[in-house]
Structure formats: structure tokens, C-alpha cells
Amino acid sequence: MRIGALVGCAAVLSLVLTGCGSGSDSDNTSTPLRPPPKVAALGPFVGECGNVTDDEVRTLTGIGQTSQVLKNSVGCNWQTAGLGSPTVTFASYRGSPIAREKAWVTTQGRATQTIDVGGRAGWQALEPDSRICDLAVQLDDDFFEWSMSFGLFAPPTANPCDLMHKLAELTVQRLK
């Protein structure tokens, strides 16, 4: 008896759900749950490591002897010797929102400031103790970011945002 009642309920439920569907002749004016994905246009090519040489990184940052410890298709990292030592990082982001990076930086306690680098809009964020700076520049639907940390032990010798601005200027001048 229970199986019969269950089969009967399933049949009624099936009819009810079928009746809720729309036919092909009905007007479908409902909005989609998500907007269609945007296809990002590629911005200018920033080159490997922002088109900046290892010597330029050493000279412009003044952090002394560095070695390039990371180099791949989207970024580079230079570091002086030892754990907690000064580092400089370059990263390129294709079709990625610069606002998301800005939001992440603000969650780290760094207030952002709007900047212009060679006619390109961007922002920079200096950590309150002036040891770390992140600087990002918009390139159409892309952006690049230069970042510097004086590390745990070396006292800041300059404003790291001023140093990153110099590297960003070179990158913008050398866009392809």
C-alpha cells in the first residue's frame, strides 16, 4: 500500500513540475543569473620582468647585490642574501581586475593612493612602517605591479614607493 501511494505521489509531482515548464512559444524575459563573461582585450606587452634588467633593479632600488630567484612568464623576483632580506617583485596580470589587487592590499593595512605613471592610471600602497610598497599600473584590461619589501632586518633607506615608481616608469616607457 505504501509503495502504491509513493508511486501515485511521484506521478502527481511529475505532472505538477511538467506544468511549471515553459513552452517554446512563451516569451522568455527572465534575466540570467550571471552576466555573460567579458572577453578581455590584450593590453600592451610589458616584456619579461617588466623590460627591466637585473642591473637596473639593483641600481634603482639601492638594495645592493641581488640575485633573481624567480623568473617565469608572468613575473620576476629579486632578493638579496638571506631570509627576511630585501626583495623586489614584478608581476603582470592579463585580463585581471586591478581593483581586486587593490582590495587585497588594503586588507593588509596599506592605504592606497592614486598615481599616474607615464600617462597611465594606477595606485600605490605604502605600509605604515614604510618597509613595503605595492604599485600597480592599469594597461587596458591588464595591469602590472611592482612591489618592494625592505625585509625584516634592513632599515628602510628610502621610500619604497618612490623606488617602485622609477621601475614602473621604465616599464611604461618600454611597452610594446
CSV table of C-alpha atoms in Angstrom, one decimal:
chain,number,residue,atom,x,y,z
A,1,MET,CA,0.0,0.0,0.0
A,2,ARG,CA,2.8,2.4,0.8
A,3,ILE,CA,4.6,1.7,-2.5
A,4,GLY,CA,1.4,2.5,-4.4
A,5,ALA,CA,0.9,5.7,-2.5
A,6,LEU,CA,4.6,6.7,-3.2
A,7,VAL,CA,4.2,5.9,-6.9
A,8,GLY,CA,1.0,7.9,-7.0
A,9,CYS,CA,2.7,10.9,-5.3
A,10,ALA,CA,5.6,10.7,-7.7
A,11,ALA,CA,3.3,10.7,-10.7
A,12,VAL,CA,1.3,13.8,-9.4
A,13,LEU,CA,4.5,15.6,-8.6
A,14,SER,CA,5.8,14.8,-12.1
A,15,LEU,CA,2.7,16.3,-13.7
A,16,VAL,CA,2.9,19.4,-11.5
A,17,LEU,CA,6.5,20.0,-12.3
A,18,THR,CA,6.0,19.4,-16.0
A,19,GLY,CA,3.2,22.0,-16.0
A,20,CYS,CA,5.6,24.6,-14.5
A,21,GLY,CA,7.9,24.5,-17.5
A,22,SER,CA,7.5,27.0,-20.3
A,23,GLY,CA,6.8,26.1,-23.9
A,24,SER,CA,9.0,27.2,-26.8
A,25,ASP,CA,6.3,29.8,-27.8
A,26,SER,CA,6.4,31.6,-24.5
A,27,ASP,CA,8.3,34.9,-24.0
A,28,ASN,CA,11.4,34.3,-22.0
A,29,THR,CA,12.2,37.7,-20.5
A,30,SER,CA,14.0,36.5,-17.3
A,31,THR,CA,17.5,37.8,-16.7
A,32,PRO,CA,20.3,35.3,-16.5
A,33,LEU,CA,21.8,34.7,-13.0
A,34,ARG,CA,25.3,35.9,-14.2
A,35,PRO,CA,26.2,38.4,-16.9
A,36,PRO,CA,27.9,36.9,-19.9
A,37,PRO,CA,31.7,36.7,-19.5
A,38,LYS,CA,33.6,39.6,-20.8
A,39,VAL,CA,36.4,38.8,-23.2
A,40,ALA,CA,39.4,41.0,-22.2
A,41,ALA,CA,41.4,42.7,-24.9
A,42,LEU,CA,45.1,42.2,-24.6
A,43,GLY,CA,46.9,45.3,-23.5
A,44,PRO,CA,50.4,46.2,-24.5
A,45,PHE,CA,53.2,43.7,-23.8
A,46,VAL,CA,55.2,44.6,-20.7
A,47,GLY,CA,58.1,42.3,-21.6
A,48,GLU,CA,59.9,39.8,-19.5
A,49,CYS,CA,60.5,41.2,-16.0
A,50,GLY,CA,58.8,44.5,-17.0
A,51,ASN,CA,61.6,45.1,-19.5
A,52,VAL,CA,63.9,46.0,-16.7
A,53,THR,CA,67.3,44.4,-16.3
A,54,ASP,CA,68.8,42.9,-13.1
A,55,ASP,CA,71.4,45.8,-13.0
A,56,GLU,CA,68.6,48.4,-13.2
A,57,VAL,CA,66.8,46.8,-10.3
A,58,ARG,CA,70.0,46.8,-8.2
A,59,THR,CA,70.8,50.4,-9.2
A,60,LEU,CA,67.4,52.0,-8.9
A,61,THR,CA,66.4,50.3,-5.6
A,62,GLY,CA,69.8,50.7,-4.0
A,63,ILE,CA,69.5,47.4,-2.1
A,64,GLY,CA,72.9,46.2,-3.1
A,65,GLN,CA,73.7,42.8,-4.6
A,66,THR,CA,70.6,40.9,-5.6
A,67,SER,CA,70.0,37.7,-7.4
A,68,GLN,CA,67.0,36.8,-9.5
A,69,VAL,CA,65.3,34.0,-7.6
A,70,LEU,CA,62.2,33.7,-9.7
A,71,LYS,CA,61.6,34.3,-13.4
A,72,ASN,CA,58.6,33.0,-15.3
A,73,SER,CA,56.1,34.1,-17.9
A,74,VAL,CA,54.2,36.5,-15.6
A,75,GLY,CA,56.8,37.7,-13.1
A,76,CYS,CA,60.2,38.0,-11.6
A,77,ASN,CA,61.6,38.3,-8.1
A,78,TRP,CA,64.9,39.6,-6.9
A,79,GLN,CA,66.2,39.1,-3.4
A,80,THR,CA,69.4,39.9,-1.5
A,81,ALA,CA,71.0,37.2,0.5
A,82,GLY,CA,69.2,35.6,3.5
A,83,LEU,CA,65.8,35.0,4.9
A,84,GLY,CA,63.9,38.2,5.7
A,85,SER,CA,66.2,40.3,3.3
A,86,PRO,CA,65.0,43.0,0.9
A,87,THR,CA,63.1,41.8,-2.1
A,88,VAL,CA,61.7,43.3,-5.3
A,89,THR,CA,58.9,41.7,-7.3
A,90,PHE,CA,57.4,42.3,-10.7
A,91,ALA,CA,54.1,40.7,-11.9
A,92,SER,CA,52.0,41.1,-15.0
A,93,TYR,CA,48.3,40.3,-15.0
A,94,ARG,CA,46.4,39.7,-18.2
A,95,GLY,CA,42.6,40.3,-18.2
A,96,SER,CA,42.6,40.6,-14.4
A,97,PRO,CA,40.9,43.4,-12.5
A,98,ILE,CA,43.3,45.8,-10.8
A,99,ALA,CA,40.6,46.6,-8.3
A,100,ARG,CA,40.8,43.1,-6.8
A,101,GLU,CA,44.6,43.6,-6.2
A,102,LYS,CA,43.9,47.0,-4.7
A,103,ALA,CA,41.3,45.4,-2.3
A,104,TRP,CA,43.7,42.8,-1.2
A,105,VAL,CA,46.4,45.3,-0.5
A,106,THR,CA,44.0,47.4,1.7
A,107,THR,CA,43.2,44.3,3.7
A,108,GLN,CA,46.9,44.2,4.6
A,109,GLY,CA,46.7,47.6,6.2
A,110,ARG,CA,48.2,49.6,3.3
A,111,ALA,CA,46.2,52.7,2.3
A,112,THR,CA,46.2,53.2,-1.5
A,113,GLN,CA,47.0,56.4,-3.3
A,114,THR,CA,46.0,57.2,-6.9
A,115,ILE,CA,49.1,57.7,-9.2
A,116,ASP,CA,50.0,58.4,-12.8
A,117,VAL,CA,52.9,56.7,-14.4
A,118,GLY,CA,53.7,57.9,-17.9
A,119,GLY,CA,50.1,58.8,-18.6
A,120,ARG,CA,48.8,55.5,-17.2
A,121,ALA,CA,46.5,55.4,-14.2
A,122,GLY,CA,47.3,53.3,-11.2
A,123,TRP,CA,47.7,53.2,-7.4
A,124,GLN,CA,50.4,52.7,-4.8
A,125,ALA,CA,50.2,51.5,-1.3
A,126,LEU,CA,52.8,52.1,1.4
A,127,GLU,CA,52.8,50.0,4.6
A,128,PRO,CA,52.6,52.2,7.7
A,129,ASP,CA,56.2,51.4,8.8
A,130,SER,CA,57.4,52.3,5.2
A,131,ARG,CA,59.0,48.9,4.7
A,132,ILE,CA,56.7,47.6,1.9
A,133,CYS,CA,55.2,49.2,-1.2
A,134,ASP,CA,52.9,47.8,-3.8
A,135,LEU,CA,52.5,49.8,-7.0
A,136,ALA,CA,50.1,48.8,-9.8
A,137,VAL,CA,49.5,50.4,-13.3
A,138,GLN,CA,46.5,49.8,-15.5
A,139,LEU,CA,47.1,48.8,-19.1
A,140,ASP,CA,43.7,48.5,-20.8
A,141,ASP,CA,42.2,45.3,-19.4
A,142,ASP,CA,45.6,44.3,-17.9
A,143,PHE,CA,47.8,45.7,-15.3
A,144,PHE,CA,51.3,45.2,-13.9
A,145,GLU,CA,52.6,45.5,-10.4
A,146,TRP,CA,56.0,46.3,-8.8
A,147,SER,CA,56.4,45.5,-5.2
A,148,MET,CA,59.3,46.0,-2.7
A,149,SER,CA,60.0,45.0,0.8
A,150,PHE,CA,63.0,46.1,2.8
A,151,GLY,CA,62.7,42.9,4.7
A,152,LEU,CA,62.7,42.1,8.4
A,153,PHE,CA,66.2,43.3,9.3
A,154,ALA,CA,67.3,46.1,6.9
A,155,PRO,CA,66.2,49.6,7.8
A,156,PRO,CA,64.4,51.4,5.0
A,157,THR,CA,66.9,53.6,3.2
A,158,ALA,CA,64.2,55.4,1.1
A,159,ASN,CA,60.5,55.4,0.4
A,160,PRO,CA,60.0,52.1,-1.4
A,161,CYS,CA,57.1,53.6,-3.4
A,162,ASP,CA,59.5,56.2,-4.9
A,163,LEU,CA,61.8,53.4,-5.9
A,164,MET,CA,59.0,51.3,-7.4
A,165,HIS,CA,57.7,54.3,-9.3
A,166,LYS,CA,61.1,54.6,-11.1
A,167,LEU,CA,60.9,50.9,-12.1
A,168,ALA,CA,57.3,51.4,-13.3
A,169,GLU,CA,58.3,54.4,-15.4
A,170,LEU,CA,60.9,52.2,-17.2
A,171,THR,CA,58.2,49.5,-17.8
A,172,VAL,CA,55.8,52.0,-19.3
A,173,GLN,CA,58.5,53.7,-21.4
A,174,ARG,CA,59.4,50.2,-22.9
A,175,LEU,CA,55.8,48.9,-23.6
A,176,LYS,CA,55.5,47.1,-26.9
